[in-house]
Short mmCIF file of C-alpha atoms in Angstrom, two decimals:
data_model
loop_
_atom_site.label_atom_id
_atom_site.label_comp_id
_atom_site.label_asym_id
_atom_site.label_seq_id
_atom_site.Cartn_x
_atom_site.Cartn_y
_atom_site.Cartn_z
CA MET Y 1402 20.11 -12.51 8.68
CA ARG Y 1403 16.31 -12.14 7.80
CA PRO Y 1404 14.13 -13.01 10.84
CA PRO Y 1405 11.48 -15.83 9.95
CA ILE Y 1406 8.27 -14.32 8.93
CA GLN Y 1407 5.11 -16.14 8.40
CA TRP Y 1408 2.64 -14.51 6.02
CA ARG Y 1409 -0.96 -14.26 6.30
CA THR Y 1410 -3.48 -13.32 3.55
CA CYS Y 1411 -6.93 -12.46 4.71
CA TRP Y 1412 -9.86 -10.53 3.32
CA GLU Y 1413 -10.80 -7.66 5.38
CA ASN Y 1414 -14.21 -9.03 6.69
CA GLU Y 1415 -11.84 -12.01 8.15
CA LEU Y 1416 -10.12 -9.58 10.65
CA GLU Y 1417 -11.27 -9.91 14.16
CA LEU Y 1418 -11.36 -7.05 16.66
CA SER Y 1419 -7.98 -8.32 18.29
CA ASP Y 1420 -6.38 -8.20 14.55
CA HIS Y 1421 -7.48 -4.48 14.30
CA ILE Y 1422 -6.20 -3.61 17.71
CA GLN Y 1423 -2.74 -5.23 16.98
CA LEU Y 1424 -2.43 -3.53 13.49
CA SER Y 1425 -3.40 -0.13 14.97
CA ALA Y 1426 -0.70 -0.38 17.50
CA PHE Y 1427 1.67 -1.54 14.70
CA PHE Y 1428 0.84 1.23 12.61
CA ARG Y 1429 1.36 4.03 15.05
CA ALA Y 1430 4.76 2.73 15.85
CA ALA Y 1431 5.78 2.24 12.10
CA TYR Y 1432 4.54 5.52 11.06
CA GLY Y 1433 4.73 7.44 14.29
CA PRO Y 1434 8.60 8.28 13.89
CA THR Y 1435 7.89 10.17 10.73
CA GLY Y 1436 5.52 12.50 12.55
CA THR Y 1437 2.53 12.46 14.80
CA PHE Y 1438 0.21 13.31 11.86
CA ASN Y 1439 1.09 10.12 10.07
CA ALA Y 1440 0.32 7.87 13.15
CA ARG Y 1441 -3.06 9.91 13.92
CA PRO Y 1442 -5.34 7.98 11.62
CA PHE Y 1443 -4.58 4.62 13.63
CA GLU Y 1444 -5.87 6.12 16.85
CA GLY Y 1445 -8.97 4.27 18.51
CA PHE Y 1446 -7.98 0.83 17.20
CA ARG Y 1447 -8.49 1.86 13.51
CA SER Y 1448 -6.37 -0.38 11.25
CA TRP Y 1449 -6.63 1.86 8.01
CA ALA Y 1450 -5.93 5.45 7.15
CA GLY Y 1451 -7.52 6.32 3.93
CA ALA Y 1452 -9.47 3.74 1.82
CA ARG Y 1453 -10.02 0.56 3.73
CA PRO Y 1454 -8.20 -2.44 1.87
CA GLU Y 1455 -9.92 -5.43 0.53
CA LEU Y 1456 -7.08 -7.75 1.18
CA ARG Y 1457 -4.22 -7.70 3.55
CA PHE Y 1458 -0.73 -9.35 3.45
CA ILE Y 1459 0.27 -9.54 7.28
CA GLY Y 1460 3.72 -10.87 8.41
CA TYR Y 1461 4.17 -12.22 11.88
CA ASP Y 1462 7.16 -13.06 13.76
CA SER Y 1463 7.71 -14.39 17.34
CA ARG Y 1464 6.83 -10.58 18.51
CA GLY Y 1465 3.51 -10.20 16.81
CA VAL Y 1466 2.89 -8.13 13.67
CA ALA Y 1467 6.05 -7.75 11.71
CA ALA Y 1468 5.05 -6.16 8.17
CA HIS Y 1469 1.82 -5.15 6.33
CA LEU Y 1470 0.68 -4.49 2.82
CA GLY Y 1471 -2.96 -3.86 1.98
CA ALA Y 1472 -4.49 -4.22 -1.60
CA LEU Y 1473 -7.65 -2.85 -3.04
CA ARG Y 1474 -9.05 -3.29 -6.55
CA ARG Y 1475 -10.33 -0.27 -8.21
CA PHE Y 1476 -10.51 1.53 -11.55
CA ILE Y 1477 -8.21 4.43 -12.03
CA LYS Y 1478 -8.09 6.82 -14.92
CA VAL Y 1479 -4.66 7.08 -16.35
CA GLY Y 1480 -4.67 10.12 -19.08
CA ASP Y 1481 -7.67 8.94 -20.85
CA ALA Y 1482 -7.58 5.16 -20.15
CA ASP Y 1483 -9.59 3.32 -17.47
CA VAL Y 1484 -7.39 0.86 -15.91
CA LEU Y 1485 -8.05 -1.78 -13.34
CA VAL Y 1486 -5.38 -1.95 -10.85
CA ALA Y 1487 -4.73 -3.63 -7.27
CA GLU Y 1488 -3.85 -0.45 -5.39
CA LEU Y 1489 -1.07 -1.25 -2.92
CA GLY Y 1490 -0.68 0.75 0.38
CA LEU Y 1491 -0.52 0.67 3.94
CA TYR Y 1492 3.07 -0.64 3.63
CA ALA Y 1493 5.01 -0.76 6.89
CA VAL Y 1494 7.94 -2.79 8.52
CA ARG Y 1495 8.34 -2.82 12.40
CA PRO Y 1496 10.99 -0.23 13.31
CA ASP Y 1497 13.06 -2.90 14.93
CA LEU Y 1498 13.21 -5.06 11.73
CA GLU Y 1499 14.38 -2.10 9.36
CA GLY Y 1500 17.38 -3.01 7.46
CA LEU Y 1501 16.97 -6.82 8.01
CA GLY Y 1502 15.63 -7.53 4.21
CA VAL Y 1503 12.13 -8.15 5.64
CA PRO Y 1504 10.64 -6.01 2.65
CA HIS Y 1505 11.92 -8.34 0.29
CA SER Y 1506 9.72 -11.16 1.52
CA VAL Y 1507 6.51 -8.95 0.60
CA ARG Y 1508 7.21 -10.65 -2.75
CA ALA Y 1509 4.90 -13.35 -1.21
CA MET Y 1510 2.24 -11.60 -2.31
CA TYR Y 1511 2.61 -11.94 -5.95
CA PRO Y 1512 0.59 -15.29 -6.12
CA THR Y 1513 -2.44 -13.69 -4.71
CA LEU Y 1514 -2.36 -10.53 -6.96
CA HIS Y 1515 -2.57 -13.04 -9.84
CA LEU Y 1516 -5.71 -14.43 -8.24
CA MET Y 1517 -7.27 -11.10 -8.12
CA GLY Y 1518 -7.37 -11.01 -11.85
CA VAL Y 1519 -5.77 -7.38 -12.21
CA PRO Y 1520 -3.38 -6.37 -14.91
CA PHE Y 1521 -1.33 -4.19 -12.55
CA GLY Y 1522 -0.38 -3.50 -9.20
CA PHE Y 1523 -0.38 0.39 -8.42
CA GLY Y 1524 0.78 2.48 -5.74
CA THR Y 1525 2.45 5.61 -4.85
CA VAL Y 1526 5.32 6.69 -2.63
CA ARG Y 1527 6.80 9.85 -1.42
CA HIS Y 1528 10.11 11.11 -2.97
CA ALA Y 1529 11.93 10.55 0.21
CA LEU Y 1530 11.41 6.75 -0.34
CA LYS Y 1531 12.88 6.46 -3.79
CA THR Y 1532 16.05 4.88 -2.58
CA HIS Y 1533 14.20 2.16 -0.45
CA ILE Y 1534 11.63 1.51 -3.33
CA THR Y 1535 14.36 1.15 -5.78
CA ARG Y 1536 16.35 -1.51 -3.41
CA LEU Y 1537 13.13 -3.53 -2.73
CA LEU Y 1538 12.36 -3.74 -6.60
CA ASP Y 1539 15.67 -4.22 -7.62
CA ARG Y 1540 14.85 -7.19 -10.00
CA PRO Y 1541 14.33 -6.51 -13.61
CA GLY Y 1542 10.77 -6.69 -14.65
CA LEU Y 1543 9.24 -6.66 -11.09
CA ALA Y 1544 8.13 -3.14 -11.16
CA SER Y 1545 8.56 0.06 -12.81
CA ILE Y 1546 9.06 3.41 -10.68
CA ILE Y 1547 7.57 6.38 -12.84
CA PRO Y 1548 8.34 10.10 -11.83
CA GLY Y 1549 6.56 13.13 -12.69
CA ILE Y 1550 2.90 11.89 -12.14
CA ARG Y 1551 0.12 14.05 -10.67
CA VAL Y 1552 -2.27 11.84 -8.78
CA ARG Y 1553 -5.83 13.50 -7.74
CA SER Y 1554 -7.45 11.66 -4.64
CA THR Y 1555 -10.43 12.18 -2.77
CA LEU Y 1556 -9.82 13.14 0.96
CA ALA Y 1557 -10.77 10.28 3.46
CA GLU Y 1558 -13.04 12.69 5.42
CA VAL Y 1559 -14.99 15.77 4.44
CA TYR Y 1560 -13.69 19.16 6.18
CA PRO Y 1561 -15.60 22.34 5.76
CA ALA Y 1562 -12.54 24.28 5.25
CA LEU Y 1563 -10.86 21.86 2.73
CA PRO Y 1564 -11.67 20.97 -0.96
CA PRO Y 1565 -12.78 17.55 -1.22
CA THR Y 1566 -9.80 16.34 -3.47
CA ARG Y 1567 -6.28 16.88 -3.44
CA THR Y 1568 -3.42 16.40 -6.09
CA ASP Y 1569 0.06 15.05 -5.25
CA GLU Y 1570 3.11 14.56 -7.44
CA ALA Y 1571 4.49 11.35 -6.08
CA LEU Y 1572 6.66 8.61 -7.39
CA LEU Y 1573 4.29 5.98 -9.19
CA VAL Y 1574 5.05 2.34 -8.77
CA VAL Y 1575 3.46 -0.09 -11.25
CA LEU Y 1576 3.85 -3.86 -11.04
CA PRO Y 1577 3.06 -6.20 -13.96
CA VAL Y 1578 0.52 -8.91 -12.74
CA GLY Y 1579 -1.67 -9.92 -15.68
CA LYS Y 1580 -0.21 -7.76 -18.42
CA PRO Y 1581 3.47 -6.70 -19.06
CA LEU Y 1582 4.55 -3.05 -18.04
CA SER Y 1583 4.67 -2.20 -21.89
CA GLU Y 1584 0.89 -2.16 -21.72
CA TRP Y 1585 0.63 0.54 -18.97
CA PRO Y 1586 -1.03 3.52 -20.61
CA PRO Y 1587 0.77 6.72 -21.23
CA GLY Y 1588 -0.23 9.73 -19.24
CA THR Y 1589 0.99 11.99 -16.73
CA THR Y 1590 -2.22 12.47 -14.65
CA ILE Y 1591 -3.98 9.87 -12.60
CA GLU Y 1592 -7.36 9.99 -11.23
CA ARG Y 1593 -7.70 7.73 -8.31
CA ASN Y 1594 -11.36 8.38 -7.86
CA GLY Y 1595 -11.08 7.72 -4.06
CA PRO Y 1596 -8.87 8.12 -1.11
CA GLU Y 1597 -5.43 6.90 -1.05
CA LEU Y 1598 -5.23 3.25 0.37
#
């Protein structure tokens, strides 16, 4: 049975210091089991990893932060087309709630995405999460998962020994918000023109 989750939608400037402290601990606990490198960006009460979100969907239960999804409006280039999207990222569910259906309640964010005035939601996921994302988006028309796309992003920090950009081949997730999926432009490369959310 899915535990009761109360969703809070908030703009980034509405977060208090206590919110950042709670979210930082939440992300370290959620991402830490996949490797210490994945938890490192959230040290020192930082509640974002790359680009800072514009809007957050935070799920709470009786134990505190239960789930999170961030959104950031930006233009990306898909092939030769500029596309306004709400990039979705910083997705996590507290480890003790995995397998209880909490990710399905993330659909509570759809009305807010419509209010953001974007034609599409956009995100990338690792190939290892394909089965999980496929189950999450199991309703027809909810989203499309597109393999074989190369996404170029800037690094969140500048390092003297590394180039300022990186290119990943990830699974692309596209959600129809203001336009149908059929209007997503063709292309096998995406320029994120900023750091990953």
